[in-house]
Coordinates of C-alpha atoms and ligand atoms in Angstrom, one line a residue:
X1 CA 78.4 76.1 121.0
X2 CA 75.8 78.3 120.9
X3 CA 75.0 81.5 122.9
X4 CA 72.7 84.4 123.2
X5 CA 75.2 87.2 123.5
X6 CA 73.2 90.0 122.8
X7 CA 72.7 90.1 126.6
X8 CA 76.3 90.5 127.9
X9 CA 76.9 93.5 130.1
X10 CA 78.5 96.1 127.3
X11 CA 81.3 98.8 128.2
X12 CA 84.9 98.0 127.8
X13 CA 86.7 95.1 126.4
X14 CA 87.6 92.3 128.8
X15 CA 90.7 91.1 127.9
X16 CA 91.6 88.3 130.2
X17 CA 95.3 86.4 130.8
X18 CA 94.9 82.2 131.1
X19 CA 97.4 80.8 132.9
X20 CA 97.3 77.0 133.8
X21 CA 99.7 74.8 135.4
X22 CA 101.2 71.3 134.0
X23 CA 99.7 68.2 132.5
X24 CA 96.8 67.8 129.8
X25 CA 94.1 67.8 133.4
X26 CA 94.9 71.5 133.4
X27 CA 96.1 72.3 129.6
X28 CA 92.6 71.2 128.7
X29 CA 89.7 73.1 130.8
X30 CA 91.8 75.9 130.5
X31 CA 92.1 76.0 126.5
X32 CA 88.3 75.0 127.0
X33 CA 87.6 78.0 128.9
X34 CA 89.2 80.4 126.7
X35 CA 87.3 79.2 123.7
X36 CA 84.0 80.0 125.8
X37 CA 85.2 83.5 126.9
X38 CA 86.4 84.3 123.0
X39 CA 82.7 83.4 122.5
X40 CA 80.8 86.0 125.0
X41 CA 83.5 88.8 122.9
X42 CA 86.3 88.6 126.0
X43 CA 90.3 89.1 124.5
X44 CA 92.6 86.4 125.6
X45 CA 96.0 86.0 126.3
X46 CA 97.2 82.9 126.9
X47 CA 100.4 82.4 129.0
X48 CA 102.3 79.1 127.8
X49 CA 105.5 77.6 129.9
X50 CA 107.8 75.7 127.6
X51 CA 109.1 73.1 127.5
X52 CA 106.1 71.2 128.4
X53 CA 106.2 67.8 130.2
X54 CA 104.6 65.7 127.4
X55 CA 104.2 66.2 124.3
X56 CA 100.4 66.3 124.3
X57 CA 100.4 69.6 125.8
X58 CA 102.8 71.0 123.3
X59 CA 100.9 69.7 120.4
X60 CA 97.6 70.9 121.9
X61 CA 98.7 74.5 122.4
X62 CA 99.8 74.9 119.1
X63 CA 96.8 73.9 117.5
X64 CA 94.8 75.9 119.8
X65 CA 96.8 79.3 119.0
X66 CA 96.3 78.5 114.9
X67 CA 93.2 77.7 115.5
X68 CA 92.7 81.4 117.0
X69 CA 95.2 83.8 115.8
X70 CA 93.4 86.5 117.7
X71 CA 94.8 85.2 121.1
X72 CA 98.1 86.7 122.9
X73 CA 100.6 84.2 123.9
X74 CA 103.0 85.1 126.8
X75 CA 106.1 82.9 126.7
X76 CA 106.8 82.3 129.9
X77 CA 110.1 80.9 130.9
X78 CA 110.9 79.2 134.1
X79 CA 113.6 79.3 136.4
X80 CA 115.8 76.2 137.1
X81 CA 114.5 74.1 140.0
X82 CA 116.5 73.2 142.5
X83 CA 115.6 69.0 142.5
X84 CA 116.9 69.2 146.5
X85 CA 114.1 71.2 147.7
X86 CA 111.1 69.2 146.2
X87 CA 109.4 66.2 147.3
X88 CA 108.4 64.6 144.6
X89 CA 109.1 62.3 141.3
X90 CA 106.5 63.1 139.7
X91 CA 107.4 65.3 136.0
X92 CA 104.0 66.8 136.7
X93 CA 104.0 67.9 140.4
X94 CA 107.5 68.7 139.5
X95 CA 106.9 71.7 136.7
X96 CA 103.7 72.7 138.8
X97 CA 106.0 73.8 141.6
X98 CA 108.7 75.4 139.0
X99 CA 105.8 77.2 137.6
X100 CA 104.7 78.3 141.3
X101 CA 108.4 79.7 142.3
X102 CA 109.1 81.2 138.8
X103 CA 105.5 83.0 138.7
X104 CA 107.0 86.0 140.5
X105 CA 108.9 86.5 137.2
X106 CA 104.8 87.3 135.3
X107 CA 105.0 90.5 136.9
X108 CA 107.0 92.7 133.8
X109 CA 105.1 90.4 131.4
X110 CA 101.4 90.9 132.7
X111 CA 102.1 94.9 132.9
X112 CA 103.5 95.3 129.5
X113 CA 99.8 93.7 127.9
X114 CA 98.1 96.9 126.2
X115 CA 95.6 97.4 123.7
X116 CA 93.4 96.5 125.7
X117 CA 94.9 96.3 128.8
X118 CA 93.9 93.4 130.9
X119 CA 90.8 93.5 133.1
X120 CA 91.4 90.2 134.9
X121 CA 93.6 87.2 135.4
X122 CA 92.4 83.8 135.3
X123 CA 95.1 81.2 136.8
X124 CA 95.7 77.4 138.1
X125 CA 94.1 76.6 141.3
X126 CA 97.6 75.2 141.6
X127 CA 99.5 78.4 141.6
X128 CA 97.6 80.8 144.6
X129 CA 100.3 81.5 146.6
X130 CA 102.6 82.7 144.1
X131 CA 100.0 84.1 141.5
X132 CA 98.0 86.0 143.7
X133 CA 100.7 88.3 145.2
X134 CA 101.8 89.7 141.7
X135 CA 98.4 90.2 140.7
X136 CA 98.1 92.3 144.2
X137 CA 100.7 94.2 143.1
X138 CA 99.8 94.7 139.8
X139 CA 95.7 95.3 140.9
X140 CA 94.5 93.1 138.6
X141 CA 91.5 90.9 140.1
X142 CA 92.7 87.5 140.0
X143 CA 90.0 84.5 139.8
X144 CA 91.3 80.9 140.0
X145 CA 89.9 77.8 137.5
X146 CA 89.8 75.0 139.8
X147 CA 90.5 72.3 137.8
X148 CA 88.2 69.3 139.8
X149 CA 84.8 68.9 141.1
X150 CA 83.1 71.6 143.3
X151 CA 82.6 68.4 145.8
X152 CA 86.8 68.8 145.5
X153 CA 86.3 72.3 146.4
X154 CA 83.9 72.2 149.3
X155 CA 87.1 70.0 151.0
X156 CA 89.3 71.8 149.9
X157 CA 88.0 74.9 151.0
X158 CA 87.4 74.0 154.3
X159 CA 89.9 71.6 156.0
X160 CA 92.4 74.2 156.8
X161 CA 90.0 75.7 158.2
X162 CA 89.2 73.0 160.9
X163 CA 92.9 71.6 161.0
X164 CA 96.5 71.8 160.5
X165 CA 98.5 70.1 158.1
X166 CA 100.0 67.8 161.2
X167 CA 96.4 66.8 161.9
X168 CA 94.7 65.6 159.2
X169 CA 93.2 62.5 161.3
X170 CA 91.8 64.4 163.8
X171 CA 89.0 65.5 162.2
X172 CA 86.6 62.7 161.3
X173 CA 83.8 61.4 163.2
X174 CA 84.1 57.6 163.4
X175 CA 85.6 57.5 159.3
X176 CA 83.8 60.7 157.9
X177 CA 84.1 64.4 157.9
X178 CA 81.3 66.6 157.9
X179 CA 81.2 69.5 155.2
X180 CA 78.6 72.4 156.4
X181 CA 76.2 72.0 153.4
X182 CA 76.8 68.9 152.1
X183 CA 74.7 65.8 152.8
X184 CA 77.4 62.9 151.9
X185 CA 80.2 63.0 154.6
X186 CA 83.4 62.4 153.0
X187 CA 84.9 58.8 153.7
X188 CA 88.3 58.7 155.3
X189 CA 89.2 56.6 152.6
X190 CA 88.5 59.5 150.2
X191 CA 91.3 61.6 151.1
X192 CA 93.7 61.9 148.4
X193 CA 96.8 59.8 150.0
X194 CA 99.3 62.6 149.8
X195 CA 97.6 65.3 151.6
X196 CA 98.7 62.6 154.4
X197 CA 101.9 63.1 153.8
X198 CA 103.0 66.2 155.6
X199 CA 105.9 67.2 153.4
X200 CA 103.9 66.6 150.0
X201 CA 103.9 69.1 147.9
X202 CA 100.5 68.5 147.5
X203 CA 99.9 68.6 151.2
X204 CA 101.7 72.1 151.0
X205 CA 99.9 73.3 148.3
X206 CA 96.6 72.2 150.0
X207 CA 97.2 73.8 153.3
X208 CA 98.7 77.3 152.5
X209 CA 97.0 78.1 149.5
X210 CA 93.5 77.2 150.7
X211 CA 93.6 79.8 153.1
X212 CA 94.3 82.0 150.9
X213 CA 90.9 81.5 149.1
X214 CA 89.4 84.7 150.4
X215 CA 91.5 86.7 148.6
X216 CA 90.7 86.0 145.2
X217 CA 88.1 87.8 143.3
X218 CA 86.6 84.4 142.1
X219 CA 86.5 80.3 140.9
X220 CA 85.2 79.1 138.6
X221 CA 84.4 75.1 138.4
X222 CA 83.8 73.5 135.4
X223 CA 80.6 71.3 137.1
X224 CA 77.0 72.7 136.7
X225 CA 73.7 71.8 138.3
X226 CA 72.3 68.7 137.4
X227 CA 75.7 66.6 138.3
X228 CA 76.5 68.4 141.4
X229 CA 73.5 70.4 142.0
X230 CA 73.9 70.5 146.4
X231 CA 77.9 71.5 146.4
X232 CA 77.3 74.2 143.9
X233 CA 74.1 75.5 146.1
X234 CA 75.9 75.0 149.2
X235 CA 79.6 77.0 147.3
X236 CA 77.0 79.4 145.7
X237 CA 75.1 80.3 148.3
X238 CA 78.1 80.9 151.0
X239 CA 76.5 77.9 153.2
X240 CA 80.1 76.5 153.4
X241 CA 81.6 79.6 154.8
X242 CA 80.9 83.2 154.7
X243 CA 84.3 84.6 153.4
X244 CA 84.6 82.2 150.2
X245 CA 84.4 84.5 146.9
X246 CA 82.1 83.9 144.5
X247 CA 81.8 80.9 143.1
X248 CA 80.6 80.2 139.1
X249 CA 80.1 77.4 137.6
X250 CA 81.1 77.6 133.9
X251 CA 80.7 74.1 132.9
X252 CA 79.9 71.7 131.5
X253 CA 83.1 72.2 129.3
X254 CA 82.5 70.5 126.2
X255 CA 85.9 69.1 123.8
X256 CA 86.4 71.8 120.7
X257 CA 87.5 71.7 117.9
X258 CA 90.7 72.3 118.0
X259 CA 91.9 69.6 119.8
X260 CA 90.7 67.5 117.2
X261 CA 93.9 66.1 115.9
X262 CA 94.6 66.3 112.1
X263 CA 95.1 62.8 110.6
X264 CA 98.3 62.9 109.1
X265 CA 100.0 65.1 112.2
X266 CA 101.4 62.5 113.7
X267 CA 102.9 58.4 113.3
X268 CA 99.1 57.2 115.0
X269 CA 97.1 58.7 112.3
X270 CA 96.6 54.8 110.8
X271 CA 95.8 53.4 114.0
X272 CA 93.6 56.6 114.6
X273 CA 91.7 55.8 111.1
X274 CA 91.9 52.0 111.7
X275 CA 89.9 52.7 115.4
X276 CA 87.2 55.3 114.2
X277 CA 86.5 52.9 111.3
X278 CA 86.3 49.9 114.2
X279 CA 84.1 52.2 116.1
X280 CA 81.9 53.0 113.2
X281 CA 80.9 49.6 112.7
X282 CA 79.4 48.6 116.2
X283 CA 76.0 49.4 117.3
X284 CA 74.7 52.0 119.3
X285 CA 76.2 52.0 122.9
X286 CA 77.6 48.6 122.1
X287 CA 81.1 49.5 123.3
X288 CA 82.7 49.9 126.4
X289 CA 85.3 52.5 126.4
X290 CA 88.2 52.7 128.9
X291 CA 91.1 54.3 129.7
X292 CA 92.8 56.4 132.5
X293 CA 93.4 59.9 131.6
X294 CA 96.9 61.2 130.6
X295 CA 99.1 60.7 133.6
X296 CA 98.2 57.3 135.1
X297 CA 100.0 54.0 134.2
X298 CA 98.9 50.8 135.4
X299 CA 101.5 48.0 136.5
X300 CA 101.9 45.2 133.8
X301 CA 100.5 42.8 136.7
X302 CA 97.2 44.9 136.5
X303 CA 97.0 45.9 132.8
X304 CA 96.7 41.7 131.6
X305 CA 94.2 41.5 135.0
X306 CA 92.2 44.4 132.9
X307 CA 92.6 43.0 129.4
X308 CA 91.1 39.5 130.8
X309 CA 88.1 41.0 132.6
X310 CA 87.5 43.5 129.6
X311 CA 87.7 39.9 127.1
X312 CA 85.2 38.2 130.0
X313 CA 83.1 41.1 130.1
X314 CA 81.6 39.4 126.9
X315 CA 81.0 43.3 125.7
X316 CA 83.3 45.1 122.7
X317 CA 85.7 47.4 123.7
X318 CA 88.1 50.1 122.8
X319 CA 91.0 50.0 125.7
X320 CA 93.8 52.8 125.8
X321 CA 96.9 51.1 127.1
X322 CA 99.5 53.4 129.2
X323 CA 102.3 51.9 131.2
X324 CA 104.5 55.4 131.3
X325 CA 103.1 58.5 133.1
X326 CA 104.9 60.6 130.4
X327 CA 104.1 60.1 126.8
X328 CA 107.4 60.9 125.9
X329 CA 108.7 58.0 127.7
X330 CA 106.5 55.4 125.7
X331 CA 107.9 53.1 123.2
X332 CA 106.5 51.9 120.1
X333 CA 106.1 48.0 119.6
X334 CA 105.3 48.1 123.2
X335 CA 101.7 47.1 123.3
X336 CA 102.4 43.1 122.6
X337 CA 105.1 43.6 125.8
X338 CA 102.7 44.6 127.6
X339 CA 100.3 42.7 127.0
X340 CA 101.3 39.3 125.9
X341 CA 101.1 37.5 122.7
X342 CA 98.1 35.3 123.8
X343 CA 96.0 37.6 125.2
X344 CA 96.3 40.0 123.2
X345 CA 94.8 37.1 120.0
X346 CA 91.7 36.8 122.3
X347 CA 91.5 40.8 122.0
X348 CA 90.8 41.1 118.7
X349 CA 87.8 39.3 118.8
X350 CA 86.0 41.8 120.9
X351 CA 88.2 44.6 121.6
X352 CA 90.3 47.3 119.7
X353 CA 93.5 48.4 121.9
X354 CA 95.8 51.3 121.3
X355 CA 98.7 52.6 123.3
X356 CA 98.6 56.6 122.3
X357 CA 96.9 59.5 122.4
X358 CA 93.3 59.2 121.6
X359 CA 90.3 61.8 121.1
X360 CA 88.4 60.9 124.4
X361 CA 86.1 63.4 123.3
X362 CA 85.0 62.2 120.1
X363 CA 85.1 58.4 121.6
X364 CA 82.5 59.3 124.4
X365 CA 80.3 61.3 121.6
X366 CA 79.9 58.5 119.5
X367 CA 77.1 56.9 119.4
X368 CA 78.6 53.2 119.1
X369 CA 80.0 54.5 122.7
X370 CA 77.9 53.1 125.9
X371 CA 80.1 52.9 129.1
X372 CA 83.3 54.0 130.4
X373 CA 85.3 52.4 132.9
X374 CA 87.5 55.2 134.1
X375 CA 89.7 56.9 136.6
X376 CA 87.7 59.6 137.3
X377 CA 90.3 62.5 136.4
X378 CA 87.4 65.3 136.6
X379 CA 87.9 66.7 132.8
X380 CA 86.6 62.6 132.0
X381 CA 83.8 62.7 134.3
X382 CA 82.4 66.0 132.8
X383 CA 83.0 64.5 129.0
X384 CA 81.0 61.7 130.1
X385 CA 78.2 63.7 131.4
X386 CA 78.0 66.0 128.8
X387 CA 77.1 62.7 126.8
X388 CA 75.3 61.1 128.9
X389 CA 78.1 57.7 129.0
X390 CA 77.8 55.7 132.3
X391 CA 80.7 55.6 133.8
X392 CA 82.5 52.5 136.2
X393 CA 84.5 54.5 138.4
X394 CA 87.9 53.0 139.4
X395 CA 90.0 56.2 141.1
X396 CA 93.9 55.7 141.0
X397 CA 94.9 58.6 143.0
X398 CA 94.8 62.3 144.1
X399 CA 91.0 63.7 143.6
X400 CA 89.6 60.7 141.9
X401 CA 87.5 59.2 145.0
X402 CA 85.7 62.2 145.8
X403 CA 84.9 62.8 141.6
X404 CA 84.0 59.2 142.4
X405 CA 81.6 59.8 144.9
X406 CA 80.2 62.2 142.0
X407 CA 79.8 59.9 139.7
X408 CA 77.9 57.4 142.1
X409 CA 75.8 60.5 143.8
X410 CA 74.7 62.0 140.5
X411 CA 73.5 58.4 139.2
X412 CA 76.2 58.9 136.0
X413 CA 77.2 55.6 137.2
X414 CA 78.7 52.9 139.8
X415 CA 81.7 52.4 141.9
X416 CA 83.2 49.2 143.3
X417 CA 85.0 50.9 146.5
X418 CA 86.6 47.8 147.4
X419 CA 88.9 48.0 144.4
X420 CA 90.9 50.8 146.3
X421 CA 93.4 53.2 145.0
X422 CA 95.6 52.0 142.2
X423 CA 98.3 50.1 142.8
X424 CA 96.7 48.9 146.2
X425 CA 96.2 45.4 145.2
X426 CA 95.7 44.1 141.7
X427 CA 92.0 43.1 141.1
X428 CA 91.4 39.9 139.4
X429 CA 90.0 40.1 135.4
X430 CA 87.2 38.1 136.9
X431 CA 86.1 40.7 139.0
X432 CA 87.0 43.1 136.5
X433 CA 84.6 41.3 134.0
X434 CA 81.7 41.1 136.1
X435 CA 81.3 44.7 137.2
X436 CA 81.7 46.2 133.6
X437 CA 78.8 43.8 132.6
X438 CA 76.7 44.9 135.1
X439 CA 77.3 48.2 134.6
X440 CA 76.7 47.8 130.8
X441 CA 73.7 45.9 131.3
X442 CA 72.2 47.9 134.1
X443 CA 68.8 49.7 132.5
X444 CA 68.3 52.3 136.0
X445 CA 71.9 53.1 134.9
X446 CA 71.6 53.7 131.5
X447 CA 68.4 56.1 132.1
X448 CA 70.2 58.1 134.8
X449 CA 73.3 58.7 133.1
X450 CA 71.1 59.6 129.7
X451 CA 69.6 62.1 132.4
X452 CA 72.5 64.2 133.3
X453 CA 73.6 64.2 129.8
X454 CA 70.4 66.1 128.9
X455 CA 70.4 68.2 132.1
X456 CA 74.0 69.4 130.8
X457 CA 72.8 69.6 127.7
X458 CA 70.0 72.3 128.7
X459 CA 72.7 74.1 130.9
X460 CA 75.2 74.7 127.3
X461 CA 72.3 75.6 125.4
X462 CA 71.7 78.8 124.1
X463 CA 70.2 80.9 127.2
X464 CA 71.0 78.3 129.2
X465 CA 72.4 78.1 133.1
X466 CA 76.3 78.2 131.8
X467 CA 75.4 81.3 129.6
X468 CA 74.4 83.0 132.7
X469 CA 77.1 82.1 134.5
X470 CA 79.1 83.6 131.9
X471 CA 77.5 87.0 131.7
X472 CA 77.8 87.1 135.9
X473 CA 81.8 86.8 135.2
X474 CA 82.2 89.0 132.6
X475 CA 79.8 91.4 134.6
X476 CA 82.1 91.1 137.5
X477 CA 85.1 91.6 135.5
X478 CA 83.8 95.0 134.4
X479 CA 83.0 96.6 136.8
X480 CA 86.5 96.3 138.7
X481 CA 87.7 97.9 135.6
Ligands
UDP1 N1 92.6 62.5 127.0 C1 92.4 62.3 125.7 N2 93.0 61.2 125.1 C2 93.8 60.3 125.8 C3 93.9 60.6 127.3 C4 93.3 61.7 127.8 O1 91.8 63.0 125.0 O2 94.3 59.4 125.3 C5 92.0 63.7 127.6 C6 90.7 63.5 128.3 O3 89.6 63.6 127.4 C7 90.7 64.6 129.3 C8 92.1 64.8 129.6 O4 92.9 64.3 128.6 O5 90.2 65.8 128.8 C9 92.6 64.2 130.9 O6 92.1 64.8 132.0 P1 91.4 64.1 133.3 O7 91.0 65.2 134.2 O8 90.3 63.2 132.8 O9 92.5 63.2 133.8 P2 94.1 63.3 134.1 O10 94.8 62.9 132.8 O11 94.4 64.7 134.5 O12 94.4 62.3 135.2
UDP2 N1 93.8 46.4 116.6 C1 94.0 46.9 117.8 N2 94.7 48.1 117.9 C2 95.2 48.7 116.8 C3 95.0 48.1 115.5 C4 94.3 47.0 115.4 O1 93.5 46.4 118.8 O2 95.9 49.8 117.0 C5 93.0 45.1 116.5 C6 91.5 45.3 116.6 O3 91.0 44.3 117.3 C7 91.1 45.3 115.1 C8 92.0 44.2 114.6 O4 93.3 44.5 115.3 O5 89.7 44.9 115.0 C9 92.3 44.3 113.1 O6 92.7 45.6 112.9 P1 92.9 46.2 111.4 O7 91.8 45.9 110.6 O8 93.2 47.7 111.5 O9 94.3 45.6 110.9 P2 94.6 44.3 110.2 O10 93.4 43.5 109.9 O11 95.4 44.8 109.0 O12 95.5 43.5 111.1

């Protein structure tokens, strides 16, 4: 990273408190973010819940705190939830909400910080309605990271403020919805399926703590012009609506250091040696990379339907297996299960396969690297832009069809709508096969996605868009001290 800090507004120290909700999607920018705000001279405290729902996150923090000593980490322990009162299965929804009904609990933590005191606190989109009260109290501006695509934001931001939570369908014209600003209407079909279901605790979230928005002192969004150049104007520039605070876009985050994993740290370090060796002996943009982000399994029906398509793709490829949403819950000596003796033989004449944790960020930087069929989870969308990697969208769930329409709008790469949400139906390896080859041997795609990797390239740089952003924040920041 480089930056031009002579040029930050001077005066106090910021000292800034993190806090970011459950699974790696969040664990990540945020970790990301305080490594840039280190870098323009802010302090940082970092506020860690424990236990973690996988074991990435755990192993993640801790190398991020040895990798900086200087940062302050606020353990923050959460109440017991009461299973009765949530609607969900999901581990990760599940410790979000703990985290939303324990946060009133921050308030003696957040208070006793000193030397400096903090200017600011920077928490999970996730968390408004129970953050933002105990920052009120404690007047201490509070900003929000929102952890997805300003295209994310722009909806999120204003349905409640055309509709109720009971009403969701009654605000499309024919199948789209209008967003003031924003040329693409947003599909019906885009909606992430549990904001239609009332009692979600997604739907919940959505609704009350959108309206909440004008509140806050700020959000950031790790986007930047170049990939979503007219939602960032339209955010920006107030065009959505005239009570939204401001609005800066920090990104593109780029993978640190830290999260690099050391080789010995855990039982994959051979497979992790075995795979960058694999990797290093392709050529350039030879290799199609997929995998979908660190909470989505696919059934066992539609894993073998991706392992054939990615074998008659023709193309080499590196495939991250996951069939458990938690990492904890995977077994070893479960790939060849999963997989099947006899496909799994045709593999490893093209493809390398691995069923752990693997650094997505060094994958997509290297060169060998050319496409990425993914599920759009925003943190992957950005790390392919940043390196310019076409991308095959296939969205599972949640936020992943509008970063989807991202993907396809910024010309980083194609999406085969039809495939629907996962789990839908199971599309066929055939199918599979055919749209990664065209989207490997597409040229216009290859140029446009080399395009916005050098457009966030320019933004990173030294002096750049990003920096700018930076220096607005931190200028914001002081002068509410
Ligand atoms: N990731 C990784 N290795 C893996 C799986 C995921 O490094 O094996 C990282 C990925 O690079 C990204 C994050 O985990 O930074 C996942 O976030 P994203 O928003 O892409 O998707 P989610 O996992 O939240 O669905
Ligand atoms: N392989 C894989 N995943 C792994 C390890 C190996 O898919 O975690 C496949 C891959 O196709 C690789 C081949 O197995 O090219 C041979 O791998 P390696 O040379 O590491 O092992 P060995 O030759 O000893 O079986």
């Amino acid at each position: 990273m480089a930056f031009s800090g002579d040029k930050l507004p001077v005066g106090k120290e910021t000292h800034i408190a993190l806090f970011p909700s459950s699974g790696m999607g969040h664990l990540t920018p945020f970790l990301r973010l305080a490594s840039l705000l280190l870098h323009h001279h802010c302090r940082v405290t970092l506020i860690t819940t424990n236990p973690t729902v996988s074991h990435a996150e755990s192993r993640l923090v801790s190398r991020f705190l040895s990798s900086y000593p200087q940062v302050t980490q606020i353990h923050f322990n959460l109440l017991p939830l009461d299973l009765s009162t949530v609607n969900s299965t999901d581990p990760f929804w599940i410790q979000s909400e703990t985290i939303r009904r324990s946060a009133h609990l921050l308030s003696p933590l957040l208070s006793s910080v000193s030397s400096p005191p903090l200017s600011g606190l920077i928490s999970d989109v996730m968390l408004v309605s129970y953050v933002l009260p105990v920052a009120q109290t404690l007047r201490l501006p509070n900003y929000i990271l929102f952890t997805s695509s300003a295209r994310m934001f722009s909806f999120f931001a204003y349905l409640p403020t055309i509709t109720s939570i009971s009403n969701v369908g009654s605000v499309f014209d024919g199948e789209d919805l209008h967003i003031p600003g924003i040329n693409a209407p947003l599909p019906r079909s885009s909606i992430p399926p549990l904001l239609l279901i009332q009692n979600s605790l997604f739907a919940d979230m959505f609704f009350s703590d959108s309206l909440k928005l004008s509140k806050l002192d700020g959000v950031l969004i790790n986007s930047f012009k170049g990939l979503e150049t007219e939602s960032l104007e339209t955010l920006r520039s107030r065009k959505l609506m005239e009570d939204l605070p401001p609005v800066f876009a920090v990104g593109p985050f780029e993978p640190c250091e830290f999260e690099k994993e050391e080789e010995d740290s855990h039982s994959d370090s051979d497979s992790s040696t075995a795979l960058a060796k694999w990797l290093d002996e392709k050529p350039d943009g030879s290799v199609v990379y997929i995998s979908f982000g660190s909470r989505t399994a696919l059934s066992k029906d539609q894993t073998r339907e991706v392992g054939d398509g990615l074998v008659k793709s023709g193309f080499k490829f590196l495939w991250v297996v996951k069939n458990k949403r938690v990492d904890k819950e995977e077994k070893e000596g479960d790939l060849e299960e999963v997989i099947g003796e006899e496909l799994m033989e045709k593999i490893k004449e093209n493809g390398f396969v691995v069923k752990n944790w693997v650094d997505q960020g060094k994958i997509l930087g290297h060169k060998a690297v050319g496409g990425f069929v993914s599920h759009c989870g925003w943190n992957s969308v950005v790390e392919a832009a940043i390196n310019g990697v076409r991308v095959l969208a296939w969205p599972q769930h949640g936020d992943q069809k509008i970063n989807a329409e991202v993907v396809e709008g910024s010309g980083l790469g194609m999406w085969v709508r039809n495939w629907g949400w996962g789990g839908e139906k199971v599309v066929k390896g055939d199918e599979i096969g055919e749209k990664v080859r065209e989207m490997m041997e597409s040229q216009s795609l290859k140029l446009k996605a080399r395009d916005v990797g050098e457009e966030a390239m320019k933004v990173a740089e030294a002096g750049g868009n990003r920096e700018e952003m930076f220096k607005e924040l931190i200028g914001d920041l002081k002068r509410k001290l």
